[in-house]
Coordinates of C-alpha atoms in Angstrom, one line a residue:
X1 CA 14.8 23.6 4.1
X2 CA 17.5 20.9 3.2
X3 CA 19.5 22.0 5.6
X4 CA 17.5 20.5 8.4
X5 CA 18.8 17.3 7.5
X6 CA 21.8 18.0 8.8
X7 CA 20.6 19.9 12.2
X8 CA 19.8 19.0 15.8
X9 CA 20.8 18.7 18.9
X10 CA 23.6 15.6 19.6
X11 CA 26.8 14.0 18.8
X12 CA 28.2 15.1 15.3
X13 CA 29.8 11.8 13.3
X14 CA 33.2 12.9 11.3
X15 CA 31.1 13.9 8.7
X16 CA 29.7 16.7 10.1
X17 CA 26.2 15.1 10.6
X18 CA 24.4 14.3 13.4
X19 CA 23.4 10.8 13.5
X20 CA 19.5 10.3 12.4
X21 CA 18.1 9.2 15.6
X22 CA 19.7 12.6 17.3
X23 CA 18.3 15.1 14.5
X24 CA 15.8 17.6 16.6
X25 CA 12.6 16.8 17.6
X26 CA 11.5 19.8 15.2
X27 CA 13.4 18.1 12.3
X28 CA 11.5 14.6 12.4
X29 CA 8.1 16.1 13.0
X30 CA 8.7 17.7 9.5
X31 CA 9.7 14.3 8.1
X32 CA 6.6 12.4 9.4
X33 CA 4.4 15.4 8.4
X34 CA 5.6 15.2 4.9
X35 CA 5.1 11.9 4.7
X36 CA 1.5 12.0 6.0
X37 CA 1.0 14.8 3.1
X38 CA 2.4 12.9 0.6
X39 CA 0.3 9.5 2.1
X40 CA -2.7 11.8 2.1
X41 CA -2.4 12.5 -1.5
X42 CA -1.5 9.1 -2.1
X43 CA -5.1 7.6 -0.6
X44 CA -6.8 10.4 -1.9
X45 CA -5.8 9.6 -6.1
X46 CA -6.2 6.0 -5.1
X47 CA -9.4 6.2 -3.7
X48 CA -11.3 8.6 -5.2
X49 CA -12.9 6.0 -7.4
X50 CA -14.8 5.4 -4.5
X51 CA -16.9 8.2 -4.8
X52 CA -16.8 8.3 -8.7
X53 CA -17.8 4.7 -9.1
X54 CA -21.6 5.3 -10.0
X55 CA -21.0 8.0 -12.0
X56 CA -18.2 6.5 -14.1
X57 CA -20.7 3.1 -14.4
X58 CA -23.3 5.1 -16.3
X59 CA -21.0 7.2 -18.3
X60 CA -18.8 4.0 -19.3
X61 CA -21.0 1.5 -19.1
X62 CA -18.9 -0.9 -17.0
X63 CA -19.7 -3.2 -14.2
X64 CA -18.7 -3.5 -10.4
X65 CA -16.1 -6.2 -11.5
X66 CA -14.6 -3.9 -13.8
X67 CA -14.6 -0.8 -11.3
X68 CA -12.9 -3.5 -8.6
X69 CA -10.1 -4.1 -11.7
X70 CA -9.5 -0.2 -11.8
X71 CA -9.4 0.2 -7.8
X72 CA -7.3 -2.8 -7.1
X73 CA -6.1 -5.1 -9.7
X74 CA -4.9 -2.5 -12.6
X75 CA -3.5 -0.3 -9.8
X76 CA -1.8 -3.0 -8.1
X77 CA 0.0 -4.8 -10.7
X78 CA 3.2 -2.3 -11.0
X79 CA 2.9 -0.9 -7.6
X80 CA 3.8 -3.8 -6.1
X81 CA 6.1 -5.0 -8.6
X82 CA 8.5 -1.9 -9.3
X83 CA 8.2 -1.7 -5.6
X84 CA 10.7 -4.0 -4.7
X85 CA 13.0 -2.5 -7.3
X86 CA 12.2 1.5 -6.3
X87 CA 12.9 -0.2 -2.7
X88 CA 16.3 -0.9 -3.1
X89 CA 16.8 2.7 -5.1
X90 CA 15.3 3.7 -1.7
X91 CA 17.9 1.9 0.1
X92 CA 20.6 3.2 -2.0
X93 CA 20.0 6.4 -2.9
X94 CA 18.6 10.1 -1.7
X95 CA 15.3 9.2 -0.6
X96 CA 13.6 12.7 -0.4
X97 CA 14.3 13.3 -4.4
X98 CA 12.7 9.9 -5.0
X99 CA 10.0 10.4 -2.8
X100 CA 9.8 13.7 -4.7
X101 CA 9.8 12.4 -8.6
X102 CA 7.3 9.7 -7.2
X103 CA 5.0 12.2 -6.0
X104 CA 4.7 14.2 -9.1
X105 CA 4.6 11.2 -11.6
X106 CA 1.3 9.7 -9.9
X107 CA -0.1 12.9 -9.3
X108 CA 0.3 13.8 -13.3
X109 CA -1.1 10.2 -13.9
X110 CA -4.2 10.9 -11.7
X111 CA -4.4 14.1 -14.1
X112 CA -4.6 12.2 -17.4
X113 CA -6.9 9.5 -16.1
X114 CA -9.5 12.5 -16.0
X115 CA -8.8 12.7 -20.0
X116 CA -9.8 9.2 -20.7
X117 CA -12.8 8.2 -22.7
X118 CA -12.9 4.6 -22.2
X119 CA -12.4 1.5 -20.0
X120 CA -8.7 0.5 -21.1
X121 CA -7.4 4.1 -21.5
X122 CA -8.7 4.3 -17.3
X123 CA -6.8 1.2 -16.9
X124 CA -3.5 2.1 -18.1
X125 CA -3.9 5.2 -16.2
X126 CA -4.5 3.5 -12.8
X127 CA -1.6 1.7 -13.8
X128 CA 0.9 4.3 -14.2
X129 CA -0.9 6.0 -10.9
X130 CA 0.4 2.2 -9.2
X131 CA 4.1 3.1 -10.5
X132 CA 4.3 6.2 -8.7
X133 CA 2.7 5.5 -5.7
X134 CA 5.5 2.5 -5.2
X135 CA 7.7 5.0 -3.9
X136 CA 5.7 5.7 -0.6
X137 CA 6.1 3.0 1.6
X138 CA 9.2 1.6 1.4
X139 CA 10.6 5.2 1.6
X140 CA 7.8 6.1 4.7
X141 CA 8.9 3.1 6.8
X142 CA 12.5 3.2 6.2
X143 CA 12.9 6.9 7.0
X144 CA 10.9 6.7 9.7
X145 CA 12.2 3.9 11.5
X146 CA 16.1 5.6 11.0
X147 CA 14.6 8.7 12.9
X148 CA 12.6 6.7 15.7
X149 CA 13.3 4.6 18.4
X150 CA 11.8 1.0 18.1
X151 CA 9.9 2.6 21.5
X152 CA 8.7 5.6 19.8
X153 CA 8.2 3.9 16.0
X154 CA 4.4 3.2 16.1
X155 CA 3.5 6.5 17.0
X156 CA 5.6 8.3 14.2
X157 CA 4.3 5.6 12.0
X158 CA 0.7 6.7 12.9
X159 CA 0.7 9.9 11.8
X160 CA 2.0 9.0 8.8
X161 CA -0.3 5.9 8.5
X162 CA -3.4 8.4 8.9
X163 CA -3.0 9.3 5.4
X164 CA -4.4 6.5 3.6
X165 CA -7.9 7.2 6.2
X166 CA -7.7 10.9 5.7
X167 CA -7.1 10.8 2.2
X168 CA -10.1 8.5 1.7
X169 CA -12.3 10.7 3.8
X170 CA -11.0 13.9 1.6
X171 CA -11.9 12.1 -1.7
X172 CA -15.7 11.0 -0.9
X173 CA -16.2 14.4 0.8
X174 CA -14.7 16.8 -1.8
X175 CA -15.2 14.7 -4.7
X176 CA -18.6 14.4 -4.0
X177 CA -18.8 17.8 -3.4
X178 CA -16.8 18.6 -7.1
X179 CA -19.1 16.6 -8.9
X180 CA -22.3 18.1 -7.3
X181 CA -21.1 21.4 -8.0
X182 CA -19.4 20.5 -11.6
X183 CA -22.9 20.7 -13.6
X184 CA -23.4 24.6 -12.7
X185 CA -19.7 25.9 -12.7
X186 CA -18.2 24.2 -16.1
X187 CA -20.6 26.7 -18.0
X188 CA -18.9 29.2 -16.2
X189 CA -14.9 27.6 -17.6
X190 CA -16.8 26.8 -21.0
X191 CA -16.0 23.2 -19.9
X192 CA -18.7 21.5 -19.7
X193 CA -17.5 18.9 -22.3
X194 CA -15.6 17.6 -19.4
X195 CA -18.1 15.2 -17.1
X196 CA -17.4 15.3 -13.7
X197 CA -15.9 12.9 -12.8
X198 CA -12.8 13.9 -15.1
X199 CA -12.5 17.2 -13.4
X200 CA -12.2 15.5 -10.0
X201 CA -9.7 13.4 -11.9
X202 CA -7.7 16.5 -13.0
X203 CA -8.2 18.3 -10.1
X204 CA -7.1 16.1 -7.4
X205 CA -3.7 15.5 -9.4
X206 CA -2.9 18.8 -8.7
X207 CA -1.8 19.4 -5.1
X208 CA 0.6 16.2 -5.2
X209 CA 3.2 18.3 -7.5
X210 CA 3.2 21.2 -4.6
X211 CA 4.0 18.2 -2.1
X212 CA 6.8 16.8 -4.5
X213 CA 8.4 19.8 -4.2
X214 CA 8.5 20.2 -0.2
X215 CA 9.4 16.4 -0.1
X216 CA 12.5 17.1 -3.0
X217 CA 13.6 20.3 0.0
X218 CA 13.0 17.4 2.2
X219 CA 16.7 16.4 2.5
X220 CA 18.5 13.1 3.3
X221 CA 18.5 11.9 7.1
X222 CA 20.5 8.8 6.6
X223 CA 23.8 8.5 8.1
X224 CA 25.1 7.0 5.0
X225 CA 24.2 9.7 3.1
X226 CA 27.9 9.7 1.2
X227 CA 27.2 5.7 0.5
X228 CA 23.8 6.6 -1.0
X229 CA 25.4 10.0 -3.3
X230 CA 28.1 7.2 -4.7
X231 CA 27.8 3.8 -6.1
X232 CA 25.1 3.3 -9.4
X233 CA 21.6 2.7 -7.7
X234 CA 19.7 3.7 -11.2
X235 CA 21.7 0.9 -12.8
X236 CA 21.0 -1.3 -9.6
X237 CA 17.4 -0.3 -9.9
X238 CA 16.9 -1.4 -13.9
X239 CA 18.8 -4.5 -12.7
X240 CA 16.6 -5.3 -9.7
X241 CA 13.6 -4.6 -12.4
X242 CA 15.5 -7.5 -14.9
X243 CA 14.6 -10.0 -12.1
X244 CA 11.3 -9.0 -11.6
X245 CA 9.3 -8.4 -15.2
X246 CA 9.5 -11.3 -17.6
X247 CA 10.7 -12.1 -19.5
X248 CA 14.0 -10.4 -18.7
X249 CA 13.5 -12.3 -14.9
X250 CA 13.8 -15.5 -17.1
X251 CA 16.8 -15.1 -18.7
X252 CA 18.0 -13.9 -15.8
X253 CA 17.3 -17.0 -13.2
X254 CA 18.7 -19.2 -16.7
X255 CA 22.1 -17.0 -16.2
X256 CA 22.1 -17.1 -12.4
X257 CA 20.6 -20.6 -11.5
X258 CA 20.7 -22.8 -14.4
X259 CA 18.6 -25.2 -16.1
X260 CA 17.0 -26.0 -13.2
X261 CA 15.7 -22.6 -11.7
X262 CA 14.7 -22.0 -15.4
X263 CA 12.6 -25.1 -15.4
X264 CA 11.0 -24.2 -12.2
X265 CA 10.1 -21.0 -13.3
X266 CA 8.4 -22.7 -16.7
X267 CA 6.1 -25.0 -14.5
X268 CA 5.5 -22.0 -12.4
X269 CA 3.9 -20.0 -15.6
X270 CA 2.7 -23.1 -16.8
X271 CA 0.1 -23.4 -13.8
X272 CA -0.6 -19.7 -13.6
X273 CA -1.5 -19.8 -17.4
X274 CA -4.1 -22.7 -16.8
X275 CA -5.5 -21.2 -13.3
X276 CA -5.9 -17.5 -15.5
X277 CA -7.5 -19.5 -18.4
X278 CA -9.6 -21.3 -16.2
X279 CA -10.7 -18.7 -14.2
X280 CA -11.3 -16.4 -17.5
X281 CA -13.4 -19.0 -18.4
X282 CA -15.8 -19.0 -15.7
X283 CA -16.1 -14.8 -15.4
X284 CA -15.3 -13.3 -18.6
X285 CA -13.1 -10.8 -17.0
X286 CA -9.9 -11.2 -19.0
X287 CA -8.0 -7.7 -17.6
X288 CA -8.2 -9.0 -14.3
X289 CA -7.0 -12.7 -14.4
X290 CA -4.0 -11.7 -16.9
X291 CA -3.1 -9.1 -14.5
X292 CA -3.6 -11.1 -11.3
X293 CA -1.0 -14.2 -13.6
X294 CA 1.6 -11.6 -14.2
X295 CA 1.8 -10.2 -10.8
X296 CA 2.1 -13.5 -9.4
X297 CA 4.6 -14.6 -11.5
X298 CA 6.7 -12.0 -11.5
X299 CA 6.9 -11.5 -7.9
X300 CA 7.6 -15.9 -7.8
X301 CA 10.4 -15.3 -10.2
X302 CA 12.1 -12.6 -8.1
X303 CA 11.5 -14.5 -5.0
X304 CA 13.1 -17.4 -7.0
X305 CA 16.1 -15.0 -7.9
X306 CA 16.6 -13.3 -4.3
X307 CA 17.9 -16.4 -2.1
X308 CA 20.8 -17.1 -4.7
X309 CA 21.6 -12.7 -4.8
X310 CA 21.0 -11.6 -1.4
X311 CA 20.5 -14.6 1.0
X312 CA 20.4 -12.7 3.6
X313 CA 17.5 -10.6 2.6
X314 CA 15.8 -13.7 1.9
X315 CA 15.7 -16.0 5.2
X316 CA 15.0 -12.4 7.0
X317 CA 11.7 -12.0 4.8
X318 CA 10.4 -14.4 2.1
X319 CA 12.2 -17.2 4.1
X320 CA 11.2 -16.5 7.5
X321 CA 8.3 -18.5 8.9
X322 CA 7.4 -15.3 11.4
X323 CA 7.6 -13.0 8.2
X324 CA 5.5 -15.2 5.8
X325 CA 2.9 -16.1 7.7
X326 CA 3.0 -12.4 9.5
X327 CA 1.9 -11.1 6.2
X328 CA 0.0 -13.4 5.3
X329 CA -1.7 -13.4 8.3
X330 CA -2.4 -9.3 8.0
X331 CA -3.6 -9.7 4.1
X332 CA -7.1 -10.7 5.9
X333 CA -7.7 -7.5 7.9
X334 CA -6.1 -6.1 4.8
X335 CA -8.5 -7.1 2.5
X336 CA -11.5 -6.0 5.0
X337 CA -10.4 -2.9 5.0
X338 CA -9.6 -2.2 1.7
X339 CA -13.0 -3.6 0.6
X340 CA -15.2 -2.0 2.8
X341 CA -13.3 1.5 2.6
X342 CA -13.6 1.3 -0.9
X343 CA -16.8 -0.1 -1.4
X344 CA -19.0 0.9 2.0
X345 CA -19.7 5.2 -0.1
X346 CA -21.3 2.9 -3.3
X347 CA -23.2 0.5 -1.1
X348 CA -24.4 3.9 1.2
X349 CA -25.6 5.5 -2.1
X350 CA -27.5 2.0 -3.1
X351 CA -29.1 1.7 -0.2
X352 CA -30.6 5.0 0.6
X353 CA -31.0 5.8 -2.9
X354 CA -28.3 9.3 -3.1
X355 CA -26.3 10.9 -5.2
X356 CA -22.5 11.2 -4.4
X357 CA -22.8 14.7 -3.4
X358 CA -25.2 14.4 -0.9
X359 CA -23.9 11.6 0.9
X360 CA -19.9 12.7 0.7
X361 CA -20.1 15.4 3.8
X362 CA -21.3 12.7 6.0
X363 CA -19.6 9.8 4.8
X364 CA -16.4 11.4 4.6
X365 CA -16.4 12.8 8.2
X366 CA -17.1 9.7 9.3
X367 CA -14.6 7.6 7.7
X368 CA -12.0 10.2 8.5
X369 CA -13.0 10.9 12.1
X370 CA -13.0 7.1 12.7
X371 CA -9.9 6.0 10.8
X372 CA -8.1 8.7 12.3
X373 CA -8.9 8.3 15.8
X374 CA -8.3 4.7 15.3
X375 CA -5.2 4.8 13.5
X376 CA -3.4 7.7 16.1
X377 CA -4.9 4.8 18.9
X378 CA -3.4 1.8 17.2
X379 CA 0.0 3.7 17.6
X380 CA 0.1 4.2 21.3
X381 CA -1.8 1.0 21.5
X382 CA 0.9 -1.1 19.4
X383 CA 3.9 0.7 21.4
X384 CA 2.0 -0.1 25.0
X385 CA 1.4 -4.0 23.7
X386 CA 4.8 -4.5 22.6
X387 CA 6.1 -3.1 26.0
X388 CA 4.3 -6.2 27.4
X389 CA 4.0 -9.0 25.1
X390 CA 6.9 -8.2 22.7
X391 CA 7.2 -7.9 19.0
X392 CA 4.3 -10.2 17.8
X393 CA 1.9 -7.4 19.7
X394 CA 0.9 -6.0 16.2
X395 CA -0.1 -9.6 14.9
X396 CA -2.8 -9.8 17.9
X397 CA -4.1 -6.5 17.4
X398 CA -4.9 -7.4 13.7
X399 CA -7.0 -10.2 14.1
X400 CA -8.9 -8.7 17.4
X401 CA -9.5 -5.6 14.9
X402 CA -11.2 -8.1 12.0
X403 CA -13.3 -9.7 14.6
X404 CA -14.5 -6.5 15.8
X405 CA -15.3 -5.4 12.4
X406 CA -17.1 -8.6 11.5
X407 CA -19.6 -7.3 14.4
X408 CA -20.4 -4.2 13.3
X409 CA -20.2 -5.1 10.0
X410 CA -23.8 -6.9 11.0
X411 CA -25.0 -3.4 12.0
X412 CA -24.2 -1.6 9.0
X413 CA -25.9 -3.7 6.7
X414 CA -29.5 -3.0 9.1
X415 CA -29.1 1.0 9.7
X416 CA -31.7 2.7 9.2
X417 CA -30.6 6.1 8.3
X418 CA -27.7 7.3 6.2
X419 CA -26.5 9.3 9.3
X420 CA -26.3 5.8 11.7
X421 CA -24.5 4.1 8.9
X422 CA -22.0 6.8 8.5
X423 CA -21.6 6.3 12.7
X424 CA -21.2 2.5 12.1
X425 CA -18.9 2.4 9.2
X426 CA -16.5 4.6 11.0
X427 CA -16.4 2.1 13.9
X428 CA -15.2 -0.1 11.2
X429 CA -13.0 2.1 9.6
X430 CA -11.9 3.3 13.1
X431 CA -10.9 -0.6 13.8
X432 CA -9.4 -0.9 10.3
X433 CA -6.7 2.1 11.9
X434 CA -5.9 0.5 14.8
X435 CA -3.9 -2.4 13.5
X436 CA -2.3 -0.4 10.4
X437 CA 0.0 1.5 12.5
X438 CA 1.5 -1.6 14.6
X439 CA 1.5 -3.8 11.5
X440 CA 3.8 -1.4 9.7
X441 CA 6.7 -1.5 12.1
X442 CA 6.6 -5.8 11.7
X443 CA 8.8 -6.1 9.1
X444 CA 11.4 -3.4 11.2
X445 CA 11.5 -6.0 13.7
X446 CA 12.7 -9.1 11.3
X447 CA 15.5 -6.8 9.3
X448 CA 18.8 -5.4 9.4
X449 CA 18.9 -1.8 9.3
X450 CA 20.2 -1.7 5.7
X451 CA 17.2 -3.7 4.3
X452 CA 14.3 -1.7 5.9
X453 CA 13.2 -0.2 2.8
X454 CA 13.5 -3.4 1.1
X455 CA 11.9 -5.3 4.0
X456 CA 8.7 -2.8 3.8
X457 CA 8.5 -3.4 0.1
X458 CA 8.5 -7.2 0.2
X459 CA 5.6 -7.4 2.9
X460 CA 3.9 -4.9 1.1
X461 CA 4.0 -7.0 -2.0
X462 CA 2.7 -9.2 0.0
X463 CA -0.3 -7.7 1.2
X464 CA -0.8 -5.8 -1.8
X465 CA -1.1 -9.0 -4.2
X466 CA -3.3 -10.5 -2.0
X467 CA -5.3 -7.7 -0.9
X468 CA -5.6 -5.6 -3.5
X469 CA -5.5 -7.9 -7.0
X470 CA -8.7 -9.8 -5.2
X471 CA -10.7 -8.1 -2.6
X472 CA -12.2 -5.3 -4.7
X473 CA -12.8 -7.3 -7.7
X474 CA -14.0 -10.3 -5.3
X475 CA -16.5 -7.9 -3.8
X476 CA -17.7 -6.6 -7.1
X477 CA -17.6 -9.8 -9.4
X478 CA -20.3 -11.3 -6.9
X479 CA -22.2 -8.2 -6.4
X480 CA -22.4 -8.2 -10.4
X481 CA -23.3 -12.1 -9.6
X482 CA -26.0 -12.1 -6.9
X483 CA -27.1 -8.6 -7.5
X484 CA -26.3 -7.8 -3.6
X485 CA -23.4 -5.6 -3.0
X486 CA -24.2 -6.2 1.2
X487 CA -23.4 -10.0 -0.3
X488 CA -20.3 -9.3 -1.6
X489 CA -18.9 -7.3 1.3
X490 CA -20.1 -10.0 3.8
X491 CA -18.1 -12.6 2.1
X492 CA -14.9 -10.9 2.8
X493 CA -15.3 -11.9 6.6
X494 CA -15.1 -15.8 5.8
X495 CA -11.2 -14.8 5.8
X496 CA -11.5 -14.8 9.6
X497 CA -10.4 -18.4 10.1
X498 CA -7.4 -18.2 7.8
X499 CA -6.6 -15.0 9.4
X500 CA -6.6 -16.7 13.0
X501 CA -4.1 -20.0 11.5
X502 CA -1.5 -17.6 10.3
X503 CA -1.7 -15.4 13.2
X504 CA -0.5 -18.2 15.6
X505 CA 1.9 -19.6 13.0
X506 CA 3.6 -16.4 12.8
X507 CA 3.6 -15.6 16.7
X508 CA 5.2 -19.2 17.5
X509 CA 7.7 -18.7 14.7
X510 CA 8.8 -15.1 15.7
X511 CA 11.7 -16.1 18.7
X512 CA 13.1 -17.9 16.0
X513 CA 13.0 -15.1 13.8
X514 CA 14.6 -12.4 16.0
X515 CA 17.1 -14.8 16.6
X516 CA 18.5 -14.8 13.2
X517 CA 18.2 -11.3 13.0
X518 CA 20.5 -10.6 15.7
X519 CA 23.0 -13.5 14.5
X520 CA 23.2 -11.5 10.9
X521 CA 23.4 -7.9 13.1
X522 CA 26.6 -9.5 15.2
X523 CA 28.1 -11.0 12.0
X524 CA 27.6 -7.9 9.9
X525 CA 29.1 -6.0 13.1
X526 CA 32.2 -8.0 12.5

């Protein structure tokens, strides 16, 4: 199977390779295929909590906070932080056996999270689960967009980007169906020690080392594939890694930029301590806040570090008006989504009073159908809009998507059967695809080619830390608070204001933006 790397029709370089956006048609369908197996499996172990939430608060004890910490915060910490460094591994070395070890090391730690007996031990699991699934999207994107055109990039990037919907829809519908069915069969496997939740835990760990495998055949596309077989990337890696966890990333801005980057980086800790101990404070929830402090100062001390090591990198991304506010402008659809994909199954099995397994068939269709249909839509739609407003297309088609969803949300909360709530929330889901397709490809537009890996990662951190390390928890903390889960969801949508600010910000800034880009391109071009 490696040898389709190097096959298709076109012009062969010296090296005997034909150049990545020549490979056959048959040989980058395989790639984006992968990838939406791997992505699959990747929303799937993520998400499953979904449909394991109710269970797992009885057997535990715990509270919605807690079970927003496991689905976003605890999760989220290391995945977006090792990231960045996995990233420029990504962008230095073969991609399919990273891809591959990634695949296999979340897929064992969604295993062992089914052995766990309490709160913490679930929490370092969803950790480790984080770690792994870092290696996705910076690989996804980056491969990706060497294969495809800039015209063709948001439709290969939408069947990739229909994992994360189908991989949700495959863990509320067999999950739900694995724990309704778990009480009869684990007399038959003298298991039933095991509740069952850990056995979807177990089970759903399983297929990802069968896709590790096909993604390790995979082979390399890159046209630098010699550059990426030489040169140290693991050392790079651990060093990237030094300027990201403290309190290595400390000693390291003291070596690099003095007395003054290391004092910046104190007052920096020194107000995330006291907003953590504040905010500890006022919920109780220590896990979350410690985690949210760390994750937000590690990724402001490697910002700190990147302008003075790769300054290119820097006003292309973290430095760029268009980029910032781009991402910043996506976390609010971001966080809509993420919240009312994970939390819309619990709120469905409140509010008509079911257990998982009878609710999963239907819900699960539904979110799939709809995400998917919306997600394969937002790719032909992104590549028509940017054919006639340009690159800042994607940016619109967020914000129209929230504001749709913010409509129907208003519907879901009043249906009045399980099945027209199911049709509802996968308009919304359906909407929440649209956008995730285009949005991918706008950090391809603001980089050089040899930073797209890196560039995906650093937006992703972006959306991740905001997203993710708040919206679940948010949505949980004041359903713990108000008693109302439909509260907690609905709050979500006051985002739509900020959304709309950073939206324009980033659409006026982006001429400027592309600009640059092409400056560096013509300079690196010699």
């Amino acid at each position: 199977m490696s040898d389709l790397a190097s096959s298709g029709s076109g012009t062969v370089a010296a090296s005997g390779r034909v150049p990545a956006r020549e490979r056959s048609m048959a040989y980058k369908l395989l790639v984006a295929v992968t990838m939406l197996l791997a992505n699959i499996m990747n929303y799937a172990d993520r998400s499953v909590l979904s449909v394991l939430a109710e269970p797992m608060k009885a057997d535990l004890g715990i509270t919605d906070a807690q079970i927003g910490v496991l689905y976003g915060t605890s999760f989220v910490l290391l995945n977006a932080l090792t990231g960045i460094a996995l990233a420029r591994l990504a962008d230095n070395w073969l991609r399919n056996r990273l891809l591959g070890i990634g695949v296999a090391f979340w897929s064992l730690m969604t295993a062992l999270s089914g052995l766990a007996s309490g709160y913490t031990q679930l929490a370092l699991a969803r950790v480790g689960v984080g770690v792994g699934e870092a290696t996705i999207s910076p690989i996804g994107h980056a491969m990706l967009a060497d294969l495809f055109e800039a015209k063709q990039r948001s439709r290969a990037f939408s069947i990739y980007l229909a994992g994360p919907f189908v991989g949700s829809a495959l863990c509320i519908a067999v999950g739900g169906w694995i724990l309704g069915s778990w009480p009869d069969a684990c007399g038959t496997y003298g298991l039933c020690s095991i509740k069952g939740w850990q056995i979807v835990f177990i089970l759903f760990g399983l297929p990802g080392l069968v896709i590790a495998v096909l993604a390790w055949l995979l082979g390399e596309p890159a046209d630098d594939i010699e550059r990426r077989k030489s040169g140290r990337p693991i050392a790079d890696t651990f060093r990237e890694l030094s300027n990201i966890i403290p309190p290595f990333s400390f000693v390291r801005l003291l070596q690099g930029g003095g007395r003054q980057a290391a004092r910046a980086n104190i007052k920096l800790t020194a107000i995330l301590t006291a907003i953590a101990a504040v905010l500890i404070w006022l919920t109780g929830d220590i896990l979350q806040w410690v985690l949210v402090a760390i994750g937000v100062q590690s990724a402001g001390s490697w910002i700190q570090g990147l302008k003075r090591r790769d300054p290119d990198l820097y006003h292309l991304t973290v430095g760029s008006r268009a980029f910032a506010f781009a991402a910043l402008a996506m976390a609010g659809p971001s966080v809509v989504a993420g919240s009312i994909g994970f939390w819309g199954v619990p709120l469905a099995l409140r509010t008509f009073n079911l257990a998982p397994e009878e609710a999963g068939k239907t819900l699960g269709l539904a979110i799939g159908a709809g995400a998917l249909l919306g997600t394969l839509a937002g790719g032909f739609l992104g590549d028509f809009l940017r054919r006639r407003i340009g690159a800042t297309a994607p940016l619109w088609i967020g914000f129209g998507a929230l504001i749709g969803s913010a409509a129907l949300f208003g519907l879901l909360v009043n249906a009045p059967s399980l099945q027209s709530y199911a049709l509802i929330l996968g308009m919304i889901m359906a909407l929440g695809g649209l956008w995730t397709a285009p949005s991918g490809t706008l950090p391809q537009e603001l980089v050089l080619p040899s930073m797209r890996a890196r560039g995906a990662a650093i937006y992703a951190l972006t959306l991740t830390l905001i997203a993710m390390s708040t919206g679940p928890y948010a949505v949980g903390r004041l359903s713990d608070v108000f008693g109302s889960l439909t509260l907690g969801l609905g709050a979500m949508y006051l985002l739509i204001p900020v959304s709309a600010v950073f939206t324009i910000l980033s659409a006026r800034a982006f001429p400027e933006a592309l600009r640059l880009r092409e400056e560096m391109a013509k300079a690196a071009r010699g």
